[in-house]
Amino acid sequence: MNQFLCLSLVALIAISMIDATTMAEDWPRWRGADNDDKSEETNLNWNWGEEGPELVYNVEGFGRGYASVSIVDGTLYTTGNVDGGEGDGQAVVAADAATGKIKWTTFLTEGDPEHSYPGSRCTPTFDNGKLYVVASSGKILCLDAKTGAIAWQKDFKSEWNGKMMSGWGYSESPLVDGDHVLCTPGGDDAMIVCLNKKDGSEVWRSAVPEFTEPDLESREGKDGAGYASIVVSNGAGVKQYVQLIGRGVVGVRASDGKFLWGYNQVANEVANIPTPIVKDDYVFASSSYGGGGSVLLHLKKDRDNVIAEPVYWLEKRTFNNHHGGLILKDGYIYGGHNQNQGFPTCVKFDTGEIVWGGDGLRGEGKGSAAVLYVDGKIIFRYQDGVVAVIEATPAEYKVVNTFMPVYQEDKSWAHPVVVDGKLYLREQDRLMCYQLKK
């Protein structure tokens, strides 16, 4: 009997271990848990007809906006500009990821001022039962993820004299790192701030001085925050936060916010948007519009400082990313090239060689393309709504399948997310869910 019980326990433990390894991976923040827009989902079905994969639901109630979604323990979170009902303003919306049924809506701002910004951009960051959100009007809030109750909030303008490089409103998704939450008010003496995530109290603020490259004829970009989100780097053996701001890409020391380095040439005069890519001692950054281009920087230790040396610079005509984002996979960068174009492009990370794509490859849809890596594929979601799946390989540009979602209203800028075998597509007030698992 004892032997039987022991065997039974061993079997139960083995089953539990199998269940643990096959549980759905959460997507707790913008660009996923590792901030790289790569999903660990595998064995998905890419063989569907003209109507696309099976539609699970198409539901309303998420407000106007371009924000993507975060999903944790079966609950989906996003932000939107909500009209009517119990309130009017920008809100965080929580829903059942399996059905799309809304669980709660919490307003971050109320009244007309918020509606001067054409839709929300921030994807909520989930951490230990809390949500951290940046409102377009310029404030950071902490909410209870189960109830939506606001725990604390700080205003960028009154606290840090915050400002944007241009007038579309704050678009950042906050970074939670250990006991801290990071955000980018864009103030002269508080470009980036580090807060205690429990109560919002200030840990440090980082002033970013003027910086430019010696051979530049003029200083590029504009003062204030850009539209990207902060990433962590340990380049040159120094933990630092990397961000694309109005004047270009910068690194500040994680321990105290000290400015370490900056690269100005990558900035443009309108909006610096793509979240930088970090890999070991390297940083890849890109922007579009009238200036822009792309750069790979090598971070090197210089006594108590870090310097950023350009490995290569790609002129705007060679490669620039508007706002669909970039993915680094196996030594190659995949993303859309050119403003409002999204031409599929593969760039060799260490050399800047355009392996395929660029201006000569128009792609399957029109407009900028938001990207996601999953199951050996890159999903391109174009501005006109078209979803294209291509092989994530430098060998050639190979389209696996395409479809047009059942609903398309405006610019389809929200980044696609795949969790638990399902593809989630935000389209303004609507959320569509498609079944990809075999």
Protein backbone atom coordinates (compact mmCIF):
# COMPACT_ATOMS: atom_id res chain seq x y z
CA MET A 1 0.00 0.00 0.00
CA ASN A 2 2.79 2.42 0.93
CA GLN A 3 4.60 1.54 -2.27
CA PHE A 4 1.41 2.25 -4.23
CA LEU A 5 1.00 5.61 -2.51
CA CYS A 6 4.59 6.53 -3.26
CA LEU A 7 4.15 5.63 -6.91
CA SER A 8 0.93 7.64 -7.03
CA LEU A 9 2.64 10.67 -5.53
CA VAL A 10 5.48 10.39 -8.02
CA ALA A 11 2.93 10.24 -10.85
CA LEU A 12 1.06 13.28 -9.53
CA ILE A 13 4.30 15.25 -9.21
CA ALA A 14 5.26 14.31 -12.76
CA ILE A 15 1.86 15.41 -14.06
CA SER A 16 2.14 18.67 -12.14
CA MET A 17 5.56 19.29 -13.66
CA ILE A 18 4.18 18.67 -17.14
CA ASP A 19 1.27 21.01 -16.46
CA ALA A 20 3.65 23.69 -15.21
CA THR A 21 5.75 23.53 -18.34
CA THR A 22 2.72 23.67 -20.64
CA MET A 23 0.95 26.54 -18.89
CA ALA A 24 0.28 29.60 -21.01
CA GLU A 25 3.04 32.18 -20.90
CA ASP A 26 1.88 35.52 -19.56
CA TRP A 27 2.41 38.76 -21.48
CA PRO A 28 2.70 41.17 -18.54
CA ARG A 29 3.82 44.33 -20.31
CA TRP A 30 4.61 46.15 -23.54
CA ARG A 31 6.64 43.86 -25.82
CA GLY A 32 6.27 40.95 -23.38
CA ALA A 33 8.04 39.78 -20.23
CA ASP A 34 11.52 40.18 -21.72
CA ASN A 35 10.65 43.38 -23.60
CA ASP A 36 11.64 41.85 -26.94
CA ASP A 37 8.29 41.21 -28.70
CA LYS A 38 9.01 37.48 -28.80
CA SER A 39 6.43 34.93 -27.69
CA GLU A 40 7.41 31.44 -26.51
CA GLU A 41 4.28 29.86 -28.02
CA THR A 42 4.92 26.93 -30.38
CA ASN A 43 3.01 24.41 -32.51
CA LEU A 44 0.56 26.97 -33.83
CA ASN A 45 -1.66 26.54 -36.87
CA TRP A 46 -0.64 28.77 -39.77
CA ASN A 47 -2.66 26.91 -42.39
CA TRP A 48 -5.95 28.73 -42.75
CA GLY A 49 -8.10 29.99 -45.60
CA GLU A 50 -8.93 33.49 -46.84
CA GLU A 51 -11.06 34.28 -43.78
CA GLY A 52 -8.09 33.67 -41.52
CA PRO A 53 -7.89 31.57 -38.36
CA GLU A 54 -10.96 30.74 -36.30
CA LEU A 55 -12.50 33.85 -34.72
CA VAL A 56 -13.08 33.34 -30.98
CA TYR A 57 -14.73 36.71 -30.36
CA ASN A 58 -15.04 40.31 -31.56
CA VAL A 59 -16.22 42.52 -28.69
CA GLU A 60 -16.63 46.20 -27.87
CA GLY A 61 -15.99 48.38 -24.83
CA PHE A 62 -12.24 49.11 -24.81
CA GLY A 63 -12.30 52.78 -25.80
CA ARG A 64 -10.54 54.66 -28.56
CA GLY A 65 -6.84 54.04 -28.78
CA TYR A 66 -3.80 52.31 -30.22
CA ALA A 67 -2.59 50.62 -27.05
CA SER A 68 -1.69 46.96 -27.15
CA VAL A 69 -2.69 44.50 -24.42
CA SER A 70 -1.04 42.79 -21.47
CA ILE A 71 -2.37 39.41 -20.28
CA VAL A 72 -1.72 37.76 -16.91
CA ASP A 73 -3.50 34.77 -15.37
CA GLY A 74 -6.33 34.93 -17.89
CA THR A 75 -7.05 38.65 -17.47
CA LEU A 76 -6.36 41.13 -20.25
CA TYR A 77 -5.50 44.80 -19.63
CA THR A 78 -5.38 47.79 -21.96
CA THR A 79 -6.10 51.53 -22.06
CA GLY A 80 -8.63 53.51 -24.08
CA ASN A 81 -10.48 56.81 -24.38
CA VAL A 82 -13.98 55.86 -23.21
CA ASP A 83 -17.10 57.93 -23.97
CA GLY A 84 -20.44 57.82 -22.19
CA GLY A 85 -21.67 55.38 -19.57
CA GLU A 86 -20.47 56.06 -16.05
CA GLY A 87 -17.64 58.31 -17.15
CA ASP A 88 -15.84 60.07 -19.95
CA GLY A 89 -12.06 60.10 -20.34
CA GLN A 90 -9.03 57.84 -20.58
CA ALA A 91 -9.31 54.57 -18.70
CA VAL A 92 -7.68 51.25 -17.93
CA VAL A 93 -9.92 48.37 -18.99
CA ALA A 94 -9.65 44.80 -17.66
CA ALA A 95 -11.36 41.88 -19.40
CA ASP A 96 -11.56 38.10 -19.34
CA ALA A 97 -9.01 37.06 -21.97
CA ALA A 98 -11.01 33.93 -22.84
CA THR A 99 -14.31 35.70 -23.55
CA GLY A 100 -13.55 39.40 -23.86
CA LYS A 101 -16.08 40.19 -21.14
CA ILE A 102 -15.09 43.38 -19.34
CA LYS A 103 -14.35 43.00 -15.63
CA TRP A 104 -13.77 46.62 -14.67
CA THR A 105 -13.01 50.07 -16.08
CA THR A 106 -11.07 52.69 -14.11
CA PHE A 107 -10.80 56.27 -15.36
CA LEU A 108 -7.36 57.84 -15.21
CA THR A 109 -8.55 61.25 -16.37
CA GLU A 110 -12.03 62.65 -16.88
CA GLY A 111 -13.49 65.32 -19.13
CA ASP A 112 -12.59 66.93 -22.44
CA PRO A 113 -8.88 67.77 -21.98
CA GLU A 114 -7.84 64.15 -22.40
CA HIS A 115 -9.71 63.90 -25.70
CA SER A 116 -7.33 66.33 -27.34
CA TYR A 117 -5.12 63.27 -27.73
CA PRO A 118 -6.40 60.93 -30.45
CA GLY A 119 -6.49 57.70 -28.49
CA SER A 120 -4.48 56.03 -25.76
CA ARG A 121 -1.06 54.45 -26.41
CA CYS A 122 0.11 52.98 -23.11
CA THR A 123 0.09 49.22 -22.53
CA PRO A 124 -0.34 48.57 -18.78
CA THR A 125 2.58 46.95 -16.96
CA PHE A 126 1.59 44.14 -14.56
CA ASP A 127 3.74 43.39 -11.52
CA ASN A 128 2.83 41.44 -8.37
CA GLY A 129 -0.89 42.20 -8.47
CA LYS A 130 -0.47 45.84 -9.51
CA LEU A 131 -0.78 47.72 -12.80
CA TYR A 132 1.42 50.67 -13.74
CA VAL A 133 0.14 53.03 -16.43
CA VAL A 134 1.14 56.34 -18.04
CA ALA A 135 -1.84 58.47 -19.14
CA SER A 136 -1.58 60.47 -22.36
CA SER A 137 -2.10 63.66 -20.34
CA GLY A 138 1.15 63.01 -18.49
CA LYS A 139 0.92 61.16 -15.21
CA ILE A 140 1.85 57.74 -13.88
CA LEU A 141 -0.61 55.69 -11.85
CA CYS A 142 -0.56 52.45 -9.87
CA LEU A 143 -3.77 50.39 -9.78
CA ASP A 144 -4.88 47.20 -8.11
CA ALA A 145 -5.03 44.63 -10.91
CA LYS A 146 -7.98 42.76 -9.40
CA THR A 147 -10.27 45.71 -8.66
CA GLY A 148 -8.91 48.64 -10.66
CA ALA A 149 -8.65 50.81 -7.53
CA ILE A 150 -5.99 53.53 -7.85
CA ALA A 151 -3.24 53.10 -5.23
CA TRP A 152 -1.20 56.20 -6.08
CA GLN A 153 -0.55 58.67 -8.89
CA LYS A 154 2.00 61.33 -9.83
CA ASP A 155 1.65 64.14 -12.36
CA PHE A 156 4.53 64.66 -14.80
CA LYS A 157 4.00 68.40 -15.22
CA SER A 158 3.48 69.46 -11.61
CA GLU A 159 6.08 67.07 -10.14
CA TRP A 160 8.85 67.28 -12.75
CA ASN A 161 7.94 70.02 -15.25
CA GLY A 162 7.46 67.29 -17.83
CA LYS A 163 7.08 67.90 -21.54
CA MET A 164 6.83 65.99 -24.82
CA MET A 165 8.88 66.65 -27.95
CA SER A 166 5.59 67.07 -29.85
CA GLY A 167 1.89 67.19 -29.13
CA TRP A 168 0.40 63.70 -29.39
CA GLY A 169 0.49 62.97 -25.67
CA TYR A 170 2.59 60.57 -23.62
CA SER A 171 2.78 57.07 -25.09
CA GLU A 172 5.20 55.28 -22.80
CA SER A 173 4.59 51.97 -21.07
CA PRO A 174 6.34 52.08 -17.64
CA LEU A 175 9.23 49.79 -16.75
CA VAL A 176 9.07 47.91 -13.43
CA ASP A 177 12.53 46.85 -12.27
CA GLY A 178 12.74 45.24 -8.84
CA ASP A 179 11.33 47.63 -6.23
CA HIS A 180 11.19 50.51 -8.69
CA VAL A 181 9.10 51.79 -11.56
CA LEU A 182 10.69 53.97 -14.26
CA CYS A 183 9.08 56.53 -16.56
CA THR A 184 10.04 59.50 -18.77
CA PRO A 185 8.42 62.85 -17.87
CA GLY A 186 10.83 64.68 -20.18
CA GLY A 187 11.65 67.55 -17.79
CA ASP A 188 14.88 69.53 -18.04
CA ASP A 189 16.15 68.13 -14.74
CA ALA A 190 13.94 65.03 -14.76
CA MET A 191 14.06 63.44 -18.19
CA ILE A 192 13.75 59.99 -16.57
CA VAL A 193 12.59 59.36 -13.01
CA CYS A 194 12.83 56.32 -10.76
CA LEU A 195 10.01 55.82 -8.24
CA ASN A 196 9.31 53.45 -5.39
CA LYS A 197 6.68 51.19 -6.93
CA LYS A 198 4.82 50.77 -3.62
CA ASP A 199 3.98 54.41 -2.97
CA GLY A 200 5.27 56.44 -5.95
CA SER A 201 7.88 58.31 -3.89
CA GLU A 202 10.87 59.57 -5.87
CA VAL A 203 14.10 57.56 -5.68
CA TRP A 204 16.04 59.66 -8.18
CA ARG A 205 15.60 61.91 -11.17
CA SER A 206 17.94 62.04 -14.16
CA ALA A 207 18.87 65.27 -15.90
CA VAL A 208 20.07 64.74 -19.47
CA PRO A 209 22.48 67.45 -20.69
CA GLU A 210 22.88 68.57 -24.28
CA PHE A 211 24.76 66.06 -26.37
CA THR A 212 25.61 65.69 -30.03
CA GLU A 213 28.14 64.07 -32.33
CA PRO A 214 31.19 66.24 -33.17
CA ASP A 215 30.68 65.94 -36.94
CA LEU A 216 26.99 66.94 -36.93
CA GLU A 217 26.28 70.36 -38.39
CA SER A 218 23.29 70.93 -36.10
CA ARG A 219 21.62 69.39 -33.08
CA GLU A 220 18.87 66.95 -34.10
CA GLY A 221 15.45 66.35 -32.56
CA LYS A 222 13.64 68.38 -29.92
CA ASP A 223 13.71 68.70 -26.15
CA GLY A 224 11.38 66.58 -24.05
CA ALA A 225 10.29 62.96 -23.95
CA GLY A 226 9.85 60.83 -27.04
CA TYR A 227 7.30 58.06 -27.58
CA ALA A 228 9.43 55.00 -26.75
CA SER A 229 9.65 52.92 -23.56
CA ILE A 230 12.66 52.33 -21.30
CA VAL A 231 14.71 49.13 -21.55
CA VAL A 232 17.42 47.66 -19.29
CA SER A 233 21.00 47.17 -20.45
CA ASN A 234 24.08 45.83 -18.71
CA GLY A 235 26.34 47.11 -21.46
CA ALA A 236 30.01 47.56 -20.55
CA GLY A 237 29.25 45.85 -17.24
CA VAL A 238 27.14 48.77 -15.97
CA LYS A 239 23.44 48.38 -15.31
CA GLN A 240 21.70 51.23 -17.07
CA TYR A 241 18.36 52.33 -18.50
CA VAL A 242 18.26 53.02 -22.23
CA GLN A 243 15.61 55.29 -23.70
CA LEU A 244 14.87 57.07 -26.99
CA ILE A 245 14.00 60.66 -26.04
CA GLY A 246 13.38 63.81 -28.07
CA ARG A 247 17.09 64.41 -28.65
CA GLY A 248 18.07 60.82 -29.42
CA VAL A 249 18.99 57.61 -27.60
CA VAL A 250 20.51 57.84 -24.11
CA GLY A 251 21.76 55.67 -21.25
CA VAL A 252 21.52 56.58 -17.56
CA ARG A 253 22.99 54.63 -14.64
CA ALA A 254 20.40 52.47 -12.89
CA SER A 255 21.72 53.05 -9.39
CA ASP A 256 21.38 56.83 -9.33
CA GLY A 257 20.21 58.12 -12.73
CA LYS A 258 23.58 59.59 -13.72
CA PHE A 259 23.72 60.42 -17.43
CA LEU A 260 26.21 58.07 -19.10
CA TRP A 261 25.98 58.60 -22.85
CA GLY A 262 23.81 59.90 -25.67
CA TYR A 263 23.61 59.66 -29.46
CA ASN A 264 21.85 62.56 -31.16
CA GLN A 265 21.95 61.77 -34.90
CA VAL A 266 19.20 59.14 -34.67
CA ALA A 267 16.65 61.76 -33.55
CA ASN A 268 14.12 63.44 -35.82
CA GLU A 269 12.15 66.69 -35.45
CA VAL A 270 8.66 65.15 -35.09
CA ALA A 271 8.48 61.95 -33.01
CA ASN A 272 11.09 59.41 -31.91
CA ILE A 273 9.06 56.25 -31.35
CA PRO A 274 10.59 52.73 -31.63
CA THR A 275 11.73 51.12 -28.38
CA PRO A 276 15.52 50.53 -28.65
CA ILE A 277 16.96 47.02 -28.97
CA VAL A 278 19.63 46.01 -26.45
CA LYS A 279 21.93 43.01 -26.79
CA ASP A 280 24.99 42.47 -24.58
CA ASP A 281 27.21 45.56 -25.06
CA TYR A 282 25.19 46.88 -28.01
CA VAL A 283 22.19 49.16 -28.56
CA PHE A 284 20.25 49.46 -31.82
CA ALA A 285 18.03 52.52 -32.26
CA SER A 286 15.96 53.87 -35.14
CA SER A 287 13.54 56.67 -35.99
CA SER A 288 11.77 58.08 -39.03
CA TYR A 289 10.10 61.29 -40.29
CA GLY A 290 12.19 64.12 -41.77
CA GLY A 291 15.40 63.07 -40.05
CA GLY A 292 16.05 59.71 -38.48
CA GLY A 293 17.85 56.62 -39.63
CA SER A 294 19.33 53.74 -37.64
CA VAL A 295 22.43 53.20 -35.54
CA LEU A 296 24.21 50.35 -33.77
CA LEU A 297 26.15 51.56 -30.73
CA HIS A 298 28.89 49.67 -28.89
CA LEU A 299 28.94 50.45 -25.17
CA LYS A 300 32.41 50.56 -23.63
CA LYS A 301 33.64 51.24 -20.10
CA ASP A 302 35.64 54.45 -19.71
CA ARG A 303 36.83 54.72 -16.08
CA ASP A 304 33.67 55.63 -14.13
CA ASN A 305 31.66 56.32 -17.26
CA VAL A 306 30.30 54.46 -20.29
CA ILE A 307 30.83 55.66 -23.84
CA ALA A 308 28.73 54.71 -26.87
CA GLU A 309 30.70 54.26 -30.08
CA PRO A 310 28.78 53.89 -33.36
CA VAL A 311 29.49 50.61 -35.16
CA TYR A 312 27.51 51.73 -38.20
CA TRP A 313 24.99 54.36 -39.22
CA LEU A 314 22.21 53.63 -41.70
CA GLU A 315 20.85 56.65 -43.52
CA LYS A 316 17.09 57.08 -43.50
CA ARG A 317 16.77 55.89 -47.11
CA THR A 318 18.60 52.66 -46.19
CA PHE A 319 16.58 51.74 -43.09
CA ASN A 320 14.34 53.56 -40.65
CA ASN A 321 11.49 52.29 -38.50
CA HIS A 322 8.41 54.48 -38.05
CA HIS A 323 6.54 53.03 -35.04
CA GLY A 324 5.81 49.37 -35.71
CA GLY A 325 8.77 48.17 -33.67
CA LEU A 326 11.77 45.91 -34.24
CA ILE A 327 12.61 42.30 -33.36
CA LEU A 328 16.09 40.85 -32.91
CA LYS A 329 16.20 37.12 -33.58
CA ASP A 330 19.32 34.99 -34.07
CA GLY A 331 21.50 37.93 -35.10
CA TYR A 332 19.02 39.60 -37.45
CA ILE A 333 16.61 42.50 -37.01
CA TYR A 334 13.14 42.25 -38.55
CA GLY A 335 10.77 45.18 -38.97
CA GLY A 336 9.03 47.60 -41.27
CA HIS A 337 11.08 50.17 -43.20
CA ASN A 338 10.11 53.77 -43.93
CA GLN A 339 7.53 56.20 -42.59
CA ASN A 340 3.93 55.02 -43.05
CA GLN A 341 5.21 52.16 -45.22
CA GLY A 342 6.22 49.12 -43.21
CA PHE A 343 8.22 47.57 -46.04
CA PRO A 344 9.34 44.15 -44.65
CA THR A 345 13.08 44.23 -44.02
CA CYS A 346 15.76 41.98 -42.54
CA VAL A 347 18.93 43.68 -41.27
CA LYS A 348 22.07 41.88 -40.11
CA PHE A 349 22.49 43.15 -36.56
CA ASP A 350 26.29 43.33 -36.34
CA THR A 351 26.99 44.82 -39.78
CA GLY A 352 23.86 46.73 -40.85
CA GLU A 353 23.64 44.79 -44.11
CA ILE A 354 20.14 44.77 -45.63
CA VAL A 355 19.71 41.04 -46.18
CA TRP A 356 16.31 41.33 -47.85
CA GLY A 357 13.52 43.82 -48.17
CA GLY A 358 13.76 47.58 -47.95
CA ASP A 359 12.19 49.89 -50.51
CA GLY A 360 12.09 47.13 -53.12
CA LEU A 361 9.67 44.96 -51.11
CA ARG A 362 6.20 46.46 -50.73
CA GLY A 363 4.77 43.80 -48.40
CA GLU A 364 1.27 42.38 -48.11
CA GLY A 365 -0.45 45.39 -46.57
CA LYS A 366 -0.20 49.16 -46.54
CA GLY A 367 1.12 51.57 -43.92
CA SER A 368 3.37 51.03 -40.93
CA ALA A 369 3.56 47.47 -39.61
CA ALA A 370 3.47 46.38 -35.95
CA VAL A 371 5.49 43.19 -35.45
CA LEU A 372 5.58 40.13 -33.20
CA TYR A 373 7.79 37.01 -33.23
CA VAL A 374 6.12 33.67 -32.47
CA ASP A 375 6.69 30.02 -33.43
CA GLY A 376 9.45 30.75 -35.94
CA LYS A 377 7.37 33.43 -37.66
CA ILE A 378 7.08 37.22 -37.71
CA ILE A 379 3.55 38.61 -37.65
CA PHE A 380 3.27 41.91 -39.52
CA ARG A 381 0.08 43.80 -38.69
CA TYR A 382 -0.24 46.63 -41.19
CA GLN A 383 -1.88 50.00 -40.70
CA ASP A 384 -4.67 49.03 -43.13
CA GLY A 385 -5.52 46.01 -40.96
CA VAL A 386 -3.90 43.28 -43.06
CA VAL A 387 -2.14 40.60 -41.00
CA ALA A 388 0.76 38.82 -42.72
CA VAL A 389 2.81 35.94 -41.35
CA ILE A 390 6.34 35.50 -42.70
CA GLU A 391 9.14 33.08 -41.92
CA ALA A 392 11.68 34.51 -39.47
CA THR A 393 14.71 33.67 -41.59
CA PRO A 394 17.42 35.72 -43.32
CA ALA A 395 17.43 33.23 -46.19
CA GLU A 396 14.53 34.85 -48.05
CA TYR A 397 11.30 36.78 -47.68
CA LYS A 398 8.69 34.01 -47.48
CA VAL A 399 5.02 34.70 -46.77
CA VAL A 400 3.31 31.88 -44.86
CA ASN A 401 -0.24 33.27 -44.85
CA THR A 402 -2.29 36.47 -44.69
CA PHE A 403 -5.78 37.53 -43.67
CA MET A 404 -7.95 40.57 -43.13
CA PRO A 405 -9.54 40.66 -39.65
CA VAL A 406 -13.33 40.83 -39.41
CA TYR A 407 -13.22 44.44 -38.22
CA GLN A 408 -11.05 47.35 -39.30
CA GLU A 409 -11.94 50.95 -38.54
CA ASP A 410 -8.93 53.21 -38.25
CA LYS A 411 -5.15 52.98 -38.31
CA SER A 412 -4.38 49.48 -37.01
CA TRP A 413 -1.35 50.45 -34.95
CA ALA A 414 -1.90 48.27 -31.87
CA HIS A 415 0.75 45.57 -31.64
CA PRO A 416 -0.46 41.96 -31.95
CA VAL A 417 -0.10 39.63 -28.95
CA VAL A 418 -0.21 35.81 -28.82
CA VAL A 419 -0.96 34.11 -25.49
CA ASP A 420 -2.25 30.58 -24.84
CA GLY A 421 -2.49 29.86 -28.56
CA LYS A 422 -4.68 32.90 -29.24
CA LEU A 423 -3.94 36.00 -31.30
CA TYR A 424 -5.24 39.26 -29.82
CA LEU A 425 -5.81 42.28 -32.05
CA ARG A 426 -6.92 45.61 -30.59
CA GLU A 427 -8.86 47.80 -33.03
CA GLN A 428 -9.96 51.03 -31.34
CA ASP A 429 -13.01 50.20 -29.16
CA ARG A 430 -12.96 46.55 -30.24
CA LEU A 431 -10.87 43.55 -29.34
CA MET A 432 -10.61 40.55 -31.66
CA CYS A 433 -9.36 37.14 -30.56
CA TYR A 434 -8.34 34.38 -33.01
CA GLN A 435 -7.49 30.74 -32.30
CA LEU A 436 -4.02 29.73 -33.50
CA LYS A 437 -3.42 26.58 -31.43
CA LYS A 438 -3.67 23.34 -33.35
